[in-house]
mmCIF file of C-alpha atoms in Angstrom:
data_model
loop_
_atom_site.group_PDB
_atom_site.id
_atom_site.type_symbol
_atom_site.label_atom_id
_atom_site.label_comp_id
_atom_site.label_asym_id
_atom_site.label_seq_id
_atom_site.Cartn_x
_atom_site.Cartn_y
_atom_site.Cartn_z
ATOM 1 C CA UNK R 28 -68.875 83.343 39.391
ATOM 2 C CA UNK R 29 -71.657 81.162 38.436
ATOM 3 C CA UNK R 30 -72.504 79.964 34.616
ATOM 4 C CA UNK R 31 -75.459 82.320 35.153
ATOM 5 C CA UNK R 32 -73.667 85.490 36.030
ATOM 6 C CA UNK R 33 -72.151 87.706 33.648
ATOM 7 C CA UNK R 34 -69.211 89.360 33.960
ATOM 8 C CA UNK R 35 -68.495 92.302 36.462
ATOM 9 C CA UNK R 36 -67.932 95.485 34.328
ATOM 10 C CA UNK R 37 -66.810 99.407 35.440
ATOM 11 C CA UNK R 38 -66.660 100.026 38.943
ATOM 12 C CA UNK R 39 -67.373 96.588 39.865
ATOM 13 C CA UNK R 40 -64.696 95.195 37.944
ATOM 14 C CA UNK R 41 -62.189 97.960 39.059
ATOM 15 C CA UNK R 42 -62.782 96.279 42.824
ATOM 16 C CA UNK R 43 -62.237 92.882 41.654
ATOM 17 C CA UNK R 44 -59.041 93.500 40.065
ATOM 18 C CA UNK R 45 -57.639 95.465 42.821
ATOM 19 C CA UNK R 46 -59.221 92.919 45.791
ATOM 20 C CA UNK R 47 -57.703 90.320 43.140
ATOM 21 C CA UNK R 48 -53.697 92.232 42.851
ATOM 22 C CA UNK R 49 -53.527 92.943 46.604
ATOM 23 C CA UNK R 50 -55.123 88.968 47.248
ATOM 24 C CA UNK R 51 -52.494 87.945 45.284
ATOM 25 C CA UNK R 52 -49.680 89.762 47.071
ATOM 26 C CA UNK R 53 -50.821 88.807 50.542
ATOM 27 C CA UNK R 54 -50.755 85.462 49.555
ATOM 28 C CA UNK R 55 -47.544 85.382 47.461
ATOM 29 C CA UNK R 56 -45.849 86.095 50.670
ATOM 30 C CA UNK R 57 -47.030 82.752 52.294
ATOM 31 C CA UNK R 58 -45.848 80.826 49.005
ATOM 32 C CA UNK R 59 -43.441 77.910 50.128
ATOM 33 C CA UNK R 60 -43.285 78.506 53.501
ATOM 34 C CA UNK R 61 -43.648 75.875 56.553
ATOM 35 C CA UNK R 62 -46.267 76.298 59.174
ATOM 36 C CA UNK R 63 -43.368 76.774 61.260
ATOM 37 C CA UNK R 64 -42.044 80.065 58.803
ATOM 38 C CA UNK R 65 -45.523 81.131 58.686
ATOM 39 C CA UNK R 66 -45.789 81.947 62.728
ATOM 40 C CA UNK R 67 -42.561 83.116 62.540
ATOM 41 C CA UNK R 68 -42.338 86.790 64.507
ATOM 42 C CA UNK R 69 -38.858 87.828 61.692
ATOM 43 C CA UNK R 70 -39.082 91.728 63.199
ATOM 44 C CA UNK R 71 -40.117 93.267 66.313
ATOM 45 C CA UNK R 72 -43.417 93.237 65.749
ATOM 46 C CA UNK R 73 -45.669 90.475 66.757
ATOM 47 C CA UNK R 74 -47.005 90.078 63.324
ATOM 48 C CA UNK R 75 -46.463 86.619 61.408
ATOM 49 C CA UNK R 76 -47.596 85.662 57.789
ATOM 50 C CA UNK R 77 -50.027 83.316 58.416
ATOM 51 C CA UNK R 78 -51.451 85.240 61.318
ATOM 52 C CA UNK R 79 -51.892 88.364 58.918
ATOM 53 C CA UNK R 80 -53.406 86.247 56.502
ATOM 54 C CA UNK R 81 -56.133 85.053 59.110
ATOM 55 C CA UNK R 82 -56.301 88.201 60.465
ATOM 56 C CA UNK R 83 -57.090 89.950 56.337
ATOM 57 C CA UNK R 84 -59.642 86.710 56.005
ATOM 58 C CA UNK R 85 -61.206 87.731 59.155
ATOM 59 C CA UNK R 86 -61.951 91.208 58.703
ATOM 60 C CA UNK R 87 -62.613 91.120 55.332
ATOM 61 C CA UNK R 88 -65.477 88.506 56.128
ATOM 62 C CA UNK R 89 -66.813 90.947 58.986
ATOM 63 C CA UNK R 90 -66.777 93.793 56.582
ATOM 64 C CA UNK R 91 -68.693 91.638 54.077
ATOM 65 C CA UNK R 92 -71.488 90.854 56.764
ATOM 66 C CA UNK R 93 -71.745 94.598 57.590
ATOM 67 C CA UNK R 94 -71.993 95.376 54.031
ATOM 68 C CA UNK R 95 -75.282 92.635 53.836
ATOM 69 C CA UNK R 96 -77.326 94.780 56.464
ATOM 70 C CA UNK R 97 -74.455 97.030 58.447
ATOM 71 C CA UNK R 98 -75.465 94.726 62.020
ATOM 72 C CA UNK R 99 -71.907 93.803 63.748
ATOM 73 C CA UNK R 100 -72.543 91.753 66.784
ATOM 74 C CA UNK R 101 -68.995 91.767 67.615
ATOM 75 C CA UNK R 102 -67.559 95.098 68.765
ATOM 76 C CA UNK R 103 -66.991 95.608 72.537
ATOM 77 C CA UNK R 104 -69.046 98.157 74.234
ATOM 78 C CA UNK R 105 -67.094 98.479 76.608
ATOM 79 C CA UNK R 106 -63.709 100.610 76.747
ATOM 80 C CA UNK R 107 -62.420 98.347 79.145
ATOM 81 C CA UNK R 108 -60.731 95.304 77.564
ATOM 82 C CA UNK R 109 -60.370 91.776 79.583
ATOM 83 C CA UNK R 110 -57.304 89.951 79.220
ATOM 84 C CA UNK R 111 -59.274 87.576 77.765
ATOM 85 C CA UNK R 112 -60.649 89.708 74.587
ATOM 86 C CA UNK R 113 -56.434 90.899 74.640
ATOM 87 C CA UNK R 114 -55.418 87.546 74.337
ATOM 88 C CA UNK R 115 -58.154 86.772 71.676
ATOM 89 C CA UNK R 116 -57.141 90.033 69.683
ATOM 90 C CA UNK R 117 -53.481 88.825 69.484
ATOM 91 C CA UNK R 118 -54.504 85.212 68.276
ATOM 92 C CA UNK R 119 -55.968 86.681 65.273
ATOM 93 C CA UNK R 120 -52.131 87.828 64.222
ATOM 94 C CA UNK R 121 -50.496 83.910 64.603
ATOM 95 C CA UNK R 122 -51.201 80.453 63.476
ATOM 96 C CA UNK R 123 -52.876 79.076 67.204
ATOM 97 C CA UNK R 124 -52.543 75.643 67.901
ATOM 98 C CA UNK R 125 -54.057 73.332 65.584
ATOM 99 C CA UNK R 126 -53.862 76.027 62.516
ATOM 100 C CA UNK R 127 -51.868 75.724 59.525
ATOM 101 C CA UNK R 128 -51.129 77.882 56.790
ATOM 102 C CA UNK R 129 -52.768 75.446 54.145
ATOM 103 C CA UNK R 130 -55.791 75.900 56.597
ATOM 104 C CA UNK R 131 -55.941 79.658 56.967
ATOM 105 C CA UNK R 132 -55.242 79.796 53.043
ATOM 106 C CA UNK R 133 -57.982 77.807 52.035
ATOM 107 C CA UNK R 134 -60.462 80.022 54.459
ATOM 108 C CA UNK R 135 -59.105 83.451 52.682
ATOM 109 C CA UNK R 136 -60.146 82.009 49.107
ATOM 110 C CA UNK R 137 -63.381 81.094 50.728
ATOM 111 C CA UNK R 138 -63.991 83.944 52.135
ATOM 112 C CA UNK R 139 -62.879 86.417 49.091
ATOM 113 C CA UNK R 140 -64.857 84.128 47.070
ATOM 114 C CA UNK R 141 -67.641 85.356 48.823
ATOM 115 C CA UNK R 142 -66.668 88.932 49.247
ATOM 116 C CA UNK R 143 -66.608 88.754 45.226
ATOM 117 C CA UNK R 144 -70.051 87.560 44.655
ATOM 118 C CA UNK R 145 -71.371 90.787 47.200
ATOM 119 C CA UNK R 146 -69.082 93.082 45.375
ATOM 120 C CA UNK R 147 -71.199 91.489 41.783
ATOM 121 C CA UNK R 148 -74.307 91.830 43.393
ATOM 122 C CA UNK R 149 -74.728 94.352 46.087
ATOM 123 C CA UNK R 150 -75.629 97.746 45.466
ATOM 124 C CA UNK R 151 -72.966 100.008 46.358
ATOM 125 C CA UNK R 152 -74.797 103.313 47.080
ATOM 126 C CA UNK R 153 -76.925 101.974 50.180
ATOM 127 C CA UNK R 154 -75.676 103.062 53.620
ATOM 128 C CA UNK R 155 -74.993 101.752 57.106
ATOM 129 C CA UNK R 156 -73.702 103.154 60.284
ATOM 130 C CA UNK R 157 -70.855 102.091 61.640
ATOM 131 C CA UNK R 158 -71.654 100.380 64.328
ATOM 132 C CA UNK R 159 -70.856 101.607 68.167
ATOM 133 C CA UNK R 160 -67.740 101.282 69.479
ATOM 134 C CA UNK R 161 -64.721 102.864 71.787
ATOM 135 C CA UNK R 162 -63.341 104.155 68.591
ATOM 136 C CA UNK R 163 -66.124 105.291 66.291
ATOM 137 C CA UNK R 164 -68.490 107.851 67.266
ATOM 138 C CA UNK R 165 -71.814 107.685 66.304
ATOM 139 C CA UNK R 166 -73.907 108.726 63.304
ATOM 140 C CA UNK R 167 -71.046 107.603 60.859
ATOM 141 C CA UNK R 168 -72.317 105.639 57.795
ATOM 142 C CA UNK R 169 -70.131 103.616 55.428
ATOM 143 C CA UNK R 170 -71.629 102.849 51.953
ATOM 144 C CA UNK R 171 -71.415 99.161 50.424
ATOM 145 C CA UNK R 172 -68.897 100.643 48.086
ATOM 146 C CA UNK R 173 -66.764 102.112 51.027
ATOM 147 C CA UNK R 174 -66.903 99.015 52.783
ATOM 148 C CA UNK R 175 -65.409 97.033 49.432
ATOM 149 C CA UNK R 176 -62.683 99.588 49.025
ATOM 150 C CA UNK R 177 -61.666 99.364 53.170
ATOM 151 C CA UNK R 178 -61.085 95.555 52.560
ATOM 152 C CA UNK R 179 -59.108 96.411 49.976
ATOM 153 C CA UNK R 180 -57.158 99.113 51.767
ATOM 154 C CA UNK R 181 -56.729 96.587 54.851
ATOM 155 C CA UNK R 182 -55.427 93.758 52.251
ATOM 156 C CA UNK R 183 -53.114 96.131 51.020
ATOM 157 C CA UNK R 184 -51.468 97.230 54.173
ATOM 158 C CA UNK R 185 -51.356 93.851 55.421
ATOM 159 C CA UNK R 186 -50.019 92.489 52.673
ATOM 160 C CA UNK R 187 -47.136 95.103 52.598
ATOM 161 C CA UNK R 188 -46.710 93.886 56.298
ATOM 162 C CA UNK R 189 -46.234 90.088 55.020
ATOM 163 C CA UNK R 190 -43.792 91.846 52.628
ATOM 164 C CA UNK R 191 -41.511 92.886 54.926
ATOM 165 C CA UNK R 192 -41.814 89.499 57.300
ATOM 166 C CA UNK R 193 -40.989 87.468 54.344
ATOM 167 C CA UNK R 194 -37.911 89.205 53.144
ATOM 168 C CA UNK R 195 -36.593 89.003 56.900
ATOM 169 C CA UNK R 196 -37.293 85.151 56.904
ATOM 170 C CA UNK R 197 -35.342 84.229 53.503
ATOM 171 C CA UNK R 198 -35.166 87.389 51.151
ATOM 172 C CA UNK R 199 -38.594 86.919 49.479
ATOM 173 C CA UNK R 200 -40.069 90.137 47.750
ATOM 174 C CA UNK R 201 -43.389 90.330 46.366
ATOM 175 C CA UNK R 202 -41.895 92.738 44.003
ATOM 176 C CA UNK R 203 -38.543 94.129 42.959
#
C-alpha cells in the first residue's frame, strides 16, 4: 500500500485478510526447508512445495491479468495437447533447474503484492468472459470480485496440498 492509499475497508478488506491467512499457510509450509525438500514428491502425487507455490504465484498472476480487461492469451485452443505443453504443465508443479525456493518465494510476494493493489482498486462488479477453452464453454462471465475470491479458493486448496507434503517430509503442520 502506498502512503497515499487508505486503508481497504468491508468487502475489500474481507479479501485481503483471507488472500493474506491462506498466503500465509501456503507459505508456512515452505518455512525451513532446502531446495532439495522443496522438490521433494513425499506422496504419490507429483506435487512438491515449491512447485505448488510457483504453480499458486502463477495462476494467481493470470487471474489478476484477466481481472484488468478479462484477455488471456494463454489457453490452448486446441483439445489436443503436445507433449511439449504436457511437459510445460508439469514444470509448473516442481522447482526446474535453476529455481529455488527463495526464488519462487520472492515471485509469490511480488505477485500477491500486486494482486492486493487490484483487489484496493478494481471495481469488483464489472464482468468478463471466461475466455475459450477445452473446458469452459462459452458465454460464461466471471466478475472482478469472482476472480479475487477463485485465487483465494486456489491458494487455499493448494496450500492444504503443501500441508500434507510437509507433514510427510518431517511432521510439519500448518495447524494442529
Amino acid at each position: 500500500m502506498t502512503n497515499n492509499e487508505q486503508p481497504a475497508t468491508g468487502e475489500r478488506a474481507d479479501i485481503l485478510d483471507f488472500l493474506a491467512k491462506h498466503r500465509y499457510f501456503l507459505r508456512h509450509t515452505a518455512q525451513g526447508l532446502t531446495d532439495e525438500q522443496a522438490n521433494t514428491r513425499s506422496t504419490v502425487s507429483e506435487l512438491t512445495i515449491g512447485g505448488l507455490i510457483k504453480h499458486v504465484s502463477a495462476v494467481e498472476q493470470h487471474w489478476a491479468e484477466f481481472a484488468q480487461g478479462g484477455r488471456s492469451d494463454d489457453v490452448p485452443a486446441e483439445s489436443e495437447f503436445t507433449p511439449e505443453m504436457i511437459a510445460s504443465w508439469q514444470d509448473q508443479f516442481r522447482l526446474t533447474e535453476g529455481e529455488t525456493l527463495a526464488g519462487v518465494l520472492a515471485e509469490y510476494e511480488k505477485v500477491a503484492a500486486a494482486t492486493d493493489d487490484l483487489v484496493r482498486t478494481l471495481d469488483l462488479e464489472v464482468s468478463y468472459e471466461l475466455p475459450s477453452a477445452p473446458w469452459q464453454p462459452p458465454g460464461v462471465f466471471w466478475s472482478v470480485r469472482r476472480v479475487f475470491l477463485h485465487i483465494t479458493a486456489e491458494t487455499a486448496q493448494h496450500a492444504g496440498h503443501a500441508d500434507i507434503i510437509r507433514e510427510a517430509i518431517d511432521g510439519q503442520k500448518s495447524m494442529g
